[in-house]
Amino acid sequence: MSKNKITVIYGHDIENMVIRLCEENNLASLIPNNVQVGLKPNFVVAKPASQGATTHIEILEGIIKYLHQNKITDINIMESAWIGASTSDTFKVSGATRLAEKYRVKLTDLKQDKKINLEGIDVCCTAVECGFLINLPVLKGHCQTHMTCALKNMKGCIPDTEKRAFHTKGLHEPIGHLGQILKPHFTIVDGICGDLTFEEGGNPLPMDRLISGFDSVQIDSYVCQLMGLAVSDVAYIKIAESYGAGTSHIDSSTVVELNEPKDEKIPNSNRNFQKFDQYINQDSACSACYGSLIFALSHMDKSRLYAYNKKINIGQGFINKNIDGIGIGNCCSDCTSYVKGCPPTATTIRYHLEEKLK
Ligand code: SF4
């Protein structure tokens, strides 16, 4: 099993999707005997996962069930909410408090933890000392760094004093450095409905997928593709790579998709979608596909879109339909031009639209 593999699964049955990812990656065989397994979700604020800011509790429940099935019971859910927020509140609202009681796993507020200085950065001891660390970030936008995912989620494993210092250092350099100091052994990205633009949620964008891998740099590079960003748009990724935290290289063999999105769910309307409604002709689009299109439109030069006098087609309703115009995804292969993929990445869509809407 290659540690350079990124595995993607689509759907809504989050718990079973997680178990499938763990099985696919033979996770239990990688965990040394008698070590504590740390679960590091993103519980940055006290909001339910449906708001797009925090990790779905079903992801943690799926992992705990998988670990228990494999006789691994020393599990510790650990987090430190952002500055000014109470971690115990985030544990309650996310469902982690209930989960810890139900499965008798530990729950650690890293704000109360001891710290250790590693290469000039203070890091919480519990995160450093656990024998196997599983990172559970949310795929979402960020107002300062454009995106936040695997690498930046480790910022929840440092004391508040160090978080403040990170901001004074411009975030990118210390996040990149931390990527080398505290490397998770495995990561499952919550790409169910992360917020498009802000870390604190409020505008969730359904993407209906989980992404797993071993290399945070590679995962974040792939997530850039999903969000319509270039890796160079998120400076800390290359900085982390330069520290030796991983590789940003992705080729055609890197990403393995275990299934295809096949639902016909129309995404919930919110203000981030509504502003693009008038440019989209949607018929039974999977939310995974629609989410890619929204990310692409969000990051591209809008003037080209505004000048285009047709709508962009997307959805299973366009299968075998000859349409004079642009289509998104394999369902639209009979459009005059279309973006390949099921679903295509936001970056592929963005480049196609920027080329065709010149
Ligand atoms: S190409 Fe079609 S089936 Fe595939 S994700 Fe898009 S809408 Fe769904």
Short mmCIF file of C-alpha atoms and ligand atoms in Angstrom, two decimals:
data_model
loop_
_atom_site.label_atom_id
_atom_site.label_comp_id
_atom_site.label_asym_id
_atom_site.label_seq_id
_atom_site.Cartn_x
_atom_site.Cartn_y
_atom_site.Cartn_z
CA MET A 1 0.00 0.00 0.00
CA SER A 2 1.51 3.28 -1.13
CA LYS A 3 1.84 6.15 1.33
CA ASN A 4 1.60 8.48 -1.64
CA LYS A 5 -1.96 7.45 -2.38
CA ILE A 6 -4.92 9.74 -1.83
CA THR A 7 -8.23 7.90 -1.55
CA VAL A 8 -11.57 9.61 -2.19
CA ILE A 9 -15.05 8.34 -1.45
CA TYR A 10 -18.36 10.07 -2.24
CA GLY A 11 -21.68 9.80 -0.49
CA HIS A 12 -23.75 10.66 2.56
CA ASP A 13 -23.32 7.60 4.80
CA ILE A 14 -20.38 9.20 6.56
CA GLU A 15 -19.71 6.54 9.18
CA ASN A 16 -19.50 3.70 6.68
CA MET A 17 -17.50 5.83 4.24
CA VAL A 18 -14.90 6.35 6.99
CA ILE A 19 -14.75 2.64 7.78
CA ARG A 20 -14.27 1.88 4.08
CA LEU A 21 -11.37 4.35 3.88
CA CYS A 22 -9.73 2.83 6.96
CA GLU A 23 -10.10 -0.67 5.53
CA GLU A 24 -8.90 0.39 2.09
CA ASN A 25 -5.72 1.78 3.67
CA ASN A 26 -5.25 -1.16 6.09
CA LEU A 27 -5.07 1.38 8.86
CA ALA A 28 -5.10 -1.07 11.79
CA SER A 29 -2.00 -2.82 10.48
CA LEU A 30 -0.10 0.48 10.54
CA ILE A 31 -0.81 1.29 14.19
CA PRO A 32 1.89 0.00 16.56
CA ASN A 33 0.80 -2.17 19.50
CA ASN A 34 -0.08 -0.50 22.78
CA VAL A 35 0.05 3.11 21.60
CA GLN A 36 -2.54 5.78 22.09
CA VAL A 37 -4.38 6.84 18.92
CA GLY A 38 -5.02 10.58 18.83
CA LEU A 39 -7.96 11.96 16.85
CA LYS A 40 -7.52 15.63 15.94
CA PRO A 41 -10.78 17.00 14.49
CA ASN A 42 -11.48 20.61 13.65
CA PHE A 43 -13.64 21.92 16.49
CA VAL A 44 -12.44 25.49 16.10
CA VAL A 45 -15.79 26.99 17.15
CA ALA A 46 -18.91 25.77 18.94
CA LYS A 47 -21.01 25.18 15.81
CA PRO A 48 -22.56 22.01 14.39
CA ALA A 49 -20.82 20.46 11.38
CA SER A 50 -23.77 21.38 9.16
CA GLN A 51 -22.56 25.01 9.37
CA GLY A 52 -19.40 24.13 7.44
CA ALA A 53 -16.77 24.94 10.09
CA THR A 54 -16.30 21.75 12.07
CA THR A 55 -15.68 18.04 11.58
CA HIS A 56 -18.76 15.80 11.38
CA ILE A 57 -18.99 13.67 14.52
CA GLU A 58 -19.89 10.68 12.33
CA ILE A 59 -16.29 10.70 11.09
CA LEU A 60 -14.96 10.24 14.61
CA GLU A 61 -17.62 7.63 15.35
CA GLY A 62 -16.67 5.68 12.20
CA ILE A 63 -12.99 5.67 13.16
CA ILE A 64 -13.70 4.67 16.76
CA LYS A 65 -15.89 1.79 15.59
CA TYR A 66 -13.20 0.66 13.16
CA LEU A 67 -10.50 0.85 15.83
CA HIS A 68 -12.63 -1.02 18.35
CA GLN A 69 -13.35 -3.73 15.75
CA ASN A 70 -9.57 -4.08 15.51
CA LYS A 71 -9.15 -4.22 19.32
CA ILE A 72 -7.61 -0.77 19.51
CA THR A 73 -9.18 1.01 22.47
CA ASP A 74 -6.71 3.63 23.75
CA ILE A 75 -8.18 6.58 21.85
CA ASN A 76 -7.95 10.27 22.68
CA ILE A 77 -9.98 13.00 20.96
CA MET A 78 -7.92 16.18 21.26
CA GLU A 79 -8.52 19.77 20.25
CA SER A 80 -7.97 23.37 21.24
CA ALA A 81 -10.65 25.79 20.00
CA TRP A 82 -9.53 29.09 18.56
CA ILE A 83 -8.49 31.95 20.83
CA GLY A 84 -11.40 33.24 22.91
CA ALA A 85 -13.54 30.11 22.43
CA SER A 86 -14.08 27.36 24.98
CA THR A 87 -12.96 23.91 23.83
CA SER A 88 -15.43 22.23 26.18
CA ASP A 89 -18.24 24.16 24.44
CA THR A 90 -16.99 22.96 21.05
CA PHE A 91 -16.85 19.38 22.39
CA LYS A 92 -20.47 19.64 23.54
CA VAL A 93 -21.88 21.23 20.38
CA SER A 94 -19.96 18.94 18.02
CA GLY A 95 -21.18 15.82 19.84
CA ALA A 96 -17.68 14.83 21.02
CA THR A 97 -18.65 14.85 24.71
CA ARG A 98 -21.48 12.41 24.06
CA LEU A 99 -19.26 10.28 21.82
CA ALA A 100 -16.48 10.05 24.40
CA GLU A 101 -18.97 8.85 27.03
CA LYS A 102 -20.61 6.35 24.67
CA TYR A 103 -17.34 4.70 23.60
CA ARG A 104 -15.31 5.41 26.76
CA VAL A 105 -12.59 7.27 24.88
CA LYS A 106 -10.55 10.16 26.26
CA LEU A 107 -11.32 13.78 25.50
CA THR A 108 -8.48 16.27 25.90
CA ASP A 109 -8.78 20.04 25.89
CA LEU A 110 -5.34 20.98 24.57
CA LYS A 111 -5.70 24.47 26.04
CA GLN A 112 -5.09 22.77 29.42
CA ASP A 113 -2.21 20.64 28.14
CA LYS A 114 1.51 20.84 28.91
CA LYS A 115 3.68 22.14 26.13
CA ILE A 116 7.03 21.21 24.67
CA ASN A 117 9.22 23.43 22.51
CA LEU A 118 10.26 21.79 19.25
CA GLU A 119 12.52 23.73 16.90
CA GLY A 120 11.30 27.02 18.38
CA ILE A 121 7.57 26.21 18.29
CA ASP A 122 5.54 25.33 21.41
CA VAL A 123 3.45 22.23 20.78
CA CYS A 124 0.95 20.46 23.08
CA CYS A 125 2.50 17.34 24.64
CA THR A 126 -0.53 15.07 24.22
CA ALA A 127 -0.42 15.51 20.45
CA VAL A 128 3.33 14.91 20.31
CA GLU A 129 3.28 11.89 22.59
CA CYS A 130 0.39 9.89 21.14
CA GLY A 131 1.74 6.97 19.14
CA PHE A 132 -0.53 7.42 16.13
CA LEU A 133 -2.11 10.74 15.22
CA ILE A 134 -5.11 10.88 12.89
CA ASN A 135 -5.89 14.32 11.48
CA LEU A 136 -9.55 15.09 10.70
CA PRO A 137 -9.65 18.55 9.11
CA VAL A 138 -12.49 20.17 7.20
CA LEU A 139 -12.05 21.22 3.58
CA LYS A 140 -12.93 24.92 3.66
CA GLY A 141 -11.95 28.41 2.68
CA HIS A 142 -10.01 30.83 4.86
CA CYS A 143 -10.05 34.61 4.70
CA GLN A 144 -6.24 34.94 5.15
CA THR A 145 -4.74 31.79 3.65
CA HIS A 146 -7.46 31.06 0.98
CA MET A 147 -7.91 27.54 2.24
CA THR A 148 -7.52 25.56 5.42
CA CYS A 149 -7.23 21.80 5.55
CA ALA A 150 -4.65 19.22 6.66
CA LEU A 151 -1.60 21.38 7.43
CA LYS A 152 -3.44 24.23 9.09
CA ASN A 153 -5.55 21.93 11.26
CA MET A 154 -2.41 21.11 13.27
CA LYS A 155 -2.57 24.68 14.60
CA GLY A 156 -5.13 23.29 17.04
CA CYS A 157 -2.26 21.34 18.66
CA ILE A 158 -0.37 24.40 19.86
CA PRO A 159 -1.04 26.58 22.93
CA ASP A 160 -2.94 29.87 22.53
CA THR A 161 0.28 31.84 23.15
CA GLU A 162 1.84 30.13 20.14
CA LYS A 163 -1.30 30.68 18.05
CA ARG A 164 -0.93 34.42 18.65
CA ALA A 165 2.73 34.21 17.66
CA PHE A 166 1.77 32.41 14.44
CA HIS A 167 -0.39 35.37 13.44
CA THR A 168 2.39 37.87 14.12
CA LYS A 169 4.65 35.77 11.86
CA GLY A 170 2.13 35.90 9.01
CA LEU A 171 0.76 32.34 9.44
CA HIS A 172 2.34 30.75 6.35
CA GLU A 173 5.92 30.26 7.57
CA PRO A 174 5.01 28.79 11.00
CA ILE A 175 2.21 26.60 9.58
CA GLY A 176 4.68 25.21 7.05
CA HIS A 177 7.26 24.60 9.77
CA LEU A 178 4.70 22.95 12.06
CA GLY A 179 3.89 20.60 9.17
CA GLN A 180 7.34 19.09 9.61
CA ILE A 181 7.38 19.15 13.42
CA LEU A 182 4.00 17.48 13.94
CA LYS A 183 3.19 15.08 11.12
CA PRO A 184 -0.06 13.13 11.43
CA HIS A 185 0.20 9.45 10.52
CA PHE A 186 -3.09 9.45 8.64
CA THR A 187 -5.64 12.05 7.57
CA ILE A 188 -9.29 11.94 6.65
CA VAL A 189 -10.57 15.23 5.25
CA ASP A 190 -14.19 16.11 5.91
CA GLY A 191 -15.33 17.32 2.50
CA ILE A 192 -19.02 16.86 3.22
CA CYS A 193 -20.00 20.54 3.40
CA GLY A 194 -17.13 22.87 4.30
CA ASP A 195 -17.60 26.62 4.17
CA LEU A 196 -16.62 28.19 0.88
CA THR A 197 -14.90 31.26 2.20
CA PHE A 198 -14.60 31.47 5.97
CA GLU A 199 -13.09 29.31 8.68
CA GLU A 200 -15.97 29.95 11.07
CA GLY A 201 -18.71 28.55 8.82
CA GLY A 202 -22.14 29.88 7.94
CA ASN A 203 -22.11 29.16 4.20
CA PRO A 204 -21.65 25.41 3.86
CA LEU A 205 -21.08 24.10 0.34
CA PRO A 206 -22.11 20.46 -0.13
CA MET A 207 -19.25 18.46 -1.69
CA ASP A 208 -20.28 15.03 -0.35
CA ARG A 209 -16.85 13.43 -0.12
CA LEU A 210 -14.15 12.25 2.24
CA ILE A 211 -10.50 12.29 1.26
CA SER A 212 -7.81 10.25 2.99
CA GLY A 213 -4.05 10.13 2.74
CA PHE A 214 -0.77 10.03 4.63
CA ASP A 215 0.98 13.19 3.44
CA SER A 216 -0.52 16.52 4.56
CA VAL A 217 1.35 18.49 1.88
CA GLN A 218 0.02 16.24 -0.85
CA ILE A 219 -3.51 16.29 0.56
CA ASP A 220 -3.54 20.09 0.73
CA SER A 221 -2.19 20.26 -2.83
CA TYR A 222 -5.04 18.04 -3.98
CA VAL A 223 -7.56 20.10 -2.02
CA CYS A 224 -6.32 23.18 -3.90
CA GLN A 225 -7.42 21.44 -7.10
CA LEU A 226 -10.82 20.78 -5.58
CA MET A 227 -11.21 24.43 -4.64
CA GLY A 228 -10.04 25.97 -7.92
CA LEU A 229 -6.79 27.22 -6.42
CA ALA A 230 -3.20 26.86 -7.57
CA VAL A 231 -0.82 25.41 -4.96
CA SER A 232 1.10 28.68 -5.17
CA ASP A 233 -2.05 30.50 -3.93
CA VAL A 234 -1.51 28.89 -0.51
CA ALA A 235 2.05 29.73 0.42
CA TYR A 236 2.35 27.44 3.43
CA ILE A 237 2.05 24.31 1.26
CA LYS A 238 5.35 24.94 -0.53
CA ILE A 239 6.94 26.13 2.71
CA ALA A 240 5.94 22.84 4.38
CA GLU A 241 7.38 20.96 1.41
CA SER A 242 10.65 22.88 1.74
CA TYR A 243 10.83 21.81 5.41
CA GLY A 244 10.47 18.18 4.30
CA ALA A 245 6.88 17.73 5.52
CA GLY A 246 5.78 16.00 2.31
CA THR A 247 5.41 16.41 -1.42
CA SER A 248 3.10 18.62 -3.47
CA HIS A 249 3.53 16.30 -6.43
CA ILE A 250 0.34 14.70 -7.70
CA ASP A 251 0.10 12.63 -10.85
CA SER A 252 -2.57 10.51 -12.48
CA SER A 253 -1.84 7.53 -10.22
CA THR A 254 -1.99 9.50 -6.95
CA VAL A 255 -5.75 9.80 -6.52
CA VAL A 256 -7.92 6.70 -6.24
CA GLU A 257 -11.67 7.21 -6.24
CA LEU A 258 -13.57 4.36 -4.61
CA ASN A 259 -16.90 5.27 -6.18
CA GLU A 260 -18.65 8.00 -8.16
CA PRO A 261 -21.12 10.55 -6.88
CA LYS A 262 -24.49 9.38 -8.09
CA ASP A 263 -27.04 11.28 -6.09
CA GLU A 264 -29.47 13.73 -7.59
CA LYS A 265 -29.55 16.05 -4.66
CA ILE A 266 -29.78 19.73 -5.49
CA PRO A 267 -27.55 21.63 -3.07
CA ASN A 268 -29.17 23.80 -0.44
CA SER A 269 -29.43 27.34 -1.63
CA ASN A 270 -27.40 29.90 0.26
CA ARG A 271 -26.00 33.26 -0.63
CA ASN A 272 -22.83 31.82 -2.11
CA PHE A 273 -24.81 29.70 -4.55
CA GLN A 274 -27.55 32.18 -5.32
CA LYS A 275 -25.23 34.76 -6.80
CA PHE A 276 -24.23 32.20 -9.46
CA ASP A 277 -27.71 30.75 -10.11
CA GLN A 278 -28.33 32.93 -13.16
CA TYR A 279 -25.23 31.55 -14.91
CA ILE A 280 -25.97 27.86 -14.35
CA ASN A 281 -28.36 25.51 -16.11
CA GLN A 282 -28.67 22.69 -13.59
CA ASP A 283 -30.57 19.42 -14.05
CA SER A 284 -30.07 16.66 -11.48
CA ALA A 285 -26.51 17.67 -10.67
CA CYS A 286 -24.71 15.77 -7.93
CA SER A 287 -23.71 18.12 -5.16
CA ALA A 288 -20.09 16.92 -5.52
CA CYS A 289 -20.10 18.24 -9.09
CA TYR A 290 -22.06 21.38 -8.33
CA GLY A 291 -19.73 22.18 -5.45
CA SER A 292 -16.73 21.97 -7.80
CA LEU A 293 -18.42 24.40 -10.17
CA ILE A 294 -19.19 26.88 -7.39
CA PHE A 295 -15.58 26.77 -6.17
CA ALA A 296 -14.37 27.31 -9.75
CA LEU A 297 -16.69 30.27 -10.35
CA SER A 298 -15.69 31.77 -7.01
CA HIS A 299 -12.02 31.87 -7.95
CA MET A 300 -12.17 32.81 -11.62
CA ASP A 301 -12.29 36.17 -13.29
CA LYS A 302 -16.04 36.95 -13.11
CA SER A 303 -16.03 39.51 -15.93
CA ARG A 304 -15.72 36.66 -18.44
CA LEU A 305 -18.68 34.94 -16.89
CA TYR A 306 -20.77 38.11 -16.92
CA ALA A 307 -20.03 38.64 -20.62
CA TYR A 308 -21.00 35.07 -21.61
CA ASN A 309 -24.51 35.03 -23.04
CA LYS A 310 -25.32 31.38 -22.31
CA LYS A 311 -25.64 29.31 -19.17
CA ILE A 312 -23.17 26.66 -18.05
CA ASN A 313 -24.77 23.21 -18.11
CA ILE A 314 -24.35 20.66 -15.34
CA GLY A 315 -26.10 17.51 -14.21
CA GLN A 316 -27.27 14.04 -15.08
CA GLY A 317 -30.24 15.52 -16.95
CA PHE A 318 -27.85 16.38 -19.80
CA ILE A 319 -26.73 12.81 -20.51
CA ASN A 320 -26.98 12.16 -24.28
CA LYS A 321 -28.23 15.69 -24.96
CA ASN A 322 -26.60 17.70 -27.72
CA ILE A 323 -26.27 21.16 -26.26
CA ASP A 324 -24.68 24.17 -27.90
CA GLY A 325 -22.61 25.38 -24.97
CA ILE A 326 -20.29 24.42 -22.15
CA GLY A 327 -20.98 21.43 -19.91
CA ILE A 328 -19.48 20.36 -16.61
CA GLY A 329 -18.67 16.69 -16.01
CA ASN A 330 -18.97 13.51 -18.03
CA CYS A 331 -22.77 13.76 -18.03
CA CYS A 332 -22.40 16.73 -20.38
CA SER A 333 -20.10 15.02 -22.88
CA ASP A 334 -22.48 15.89 -25.73
CA CYS A 335 -22.20 19.64 -25.13
CA THR A 336 -20.08 21.59 -27.64
CA SER A 337 -17.30 21.57 -25.05
CA TYR A 338 -17.25 19.94 -21.64
CA VAL A 339 -15.02 19.44 -18.65
CA LYS A 340 -14.11 15.77 -18.20
CA GLY A 341 -14.50 14.09 -14.85
CA CYS A 342 -17.10 12.65 -12.55
CA PRO A 343 -16.89 14.97 -10.80
CA PRO A 344 -14.22 17.23 -12.34
CA THR A 345 -12.03 19.23 -9.96
CA ALA A 346 -12.70 22.93 -9.53
CA THR A 347 -9.28 23.75 -10.97
CA THR A 348 -10.03 21.79 -14.16
CA ILE A 349 -13.36 23.59 -14.47
CA ARG A 350 -11.81 26.97 -13.79
CA TYR A 351 -9.10 26.54 -16.45
CA HIS A 352 -11.64 25.24 -18.99
CA LEU A 353 -14.00 28.17 -18.40
CA GLU A 354 -11.18 30.71 -18.50
CA GLU A 355 -10.06 29.24 -21.81
CA LYS A 356 -13.52 29.06 -23.38
CA LEU A 357 -14.82 32.40 -22.10
CA LYS A 358 -11.93 34.45 -23.46
S1 SF4 B 1 -20.53 14.16 -14.05
FE1 SF4 B 1 -22.70 13.67 -13.69
S2 SF4 B 1 -22.73 11.83 -12.38
FE2 SF4 B 1 -20.63 12.71 -12.31
S3 SF4 B 1 -20.65 14.04 -10.53
FE3 SF4 B 1 -21.21 15.32 -12.27
S4 SF4 B 1 -23.45 15.31 -12.35
FE4 SF4 B 1 -22.82 13.60 -11.02
#
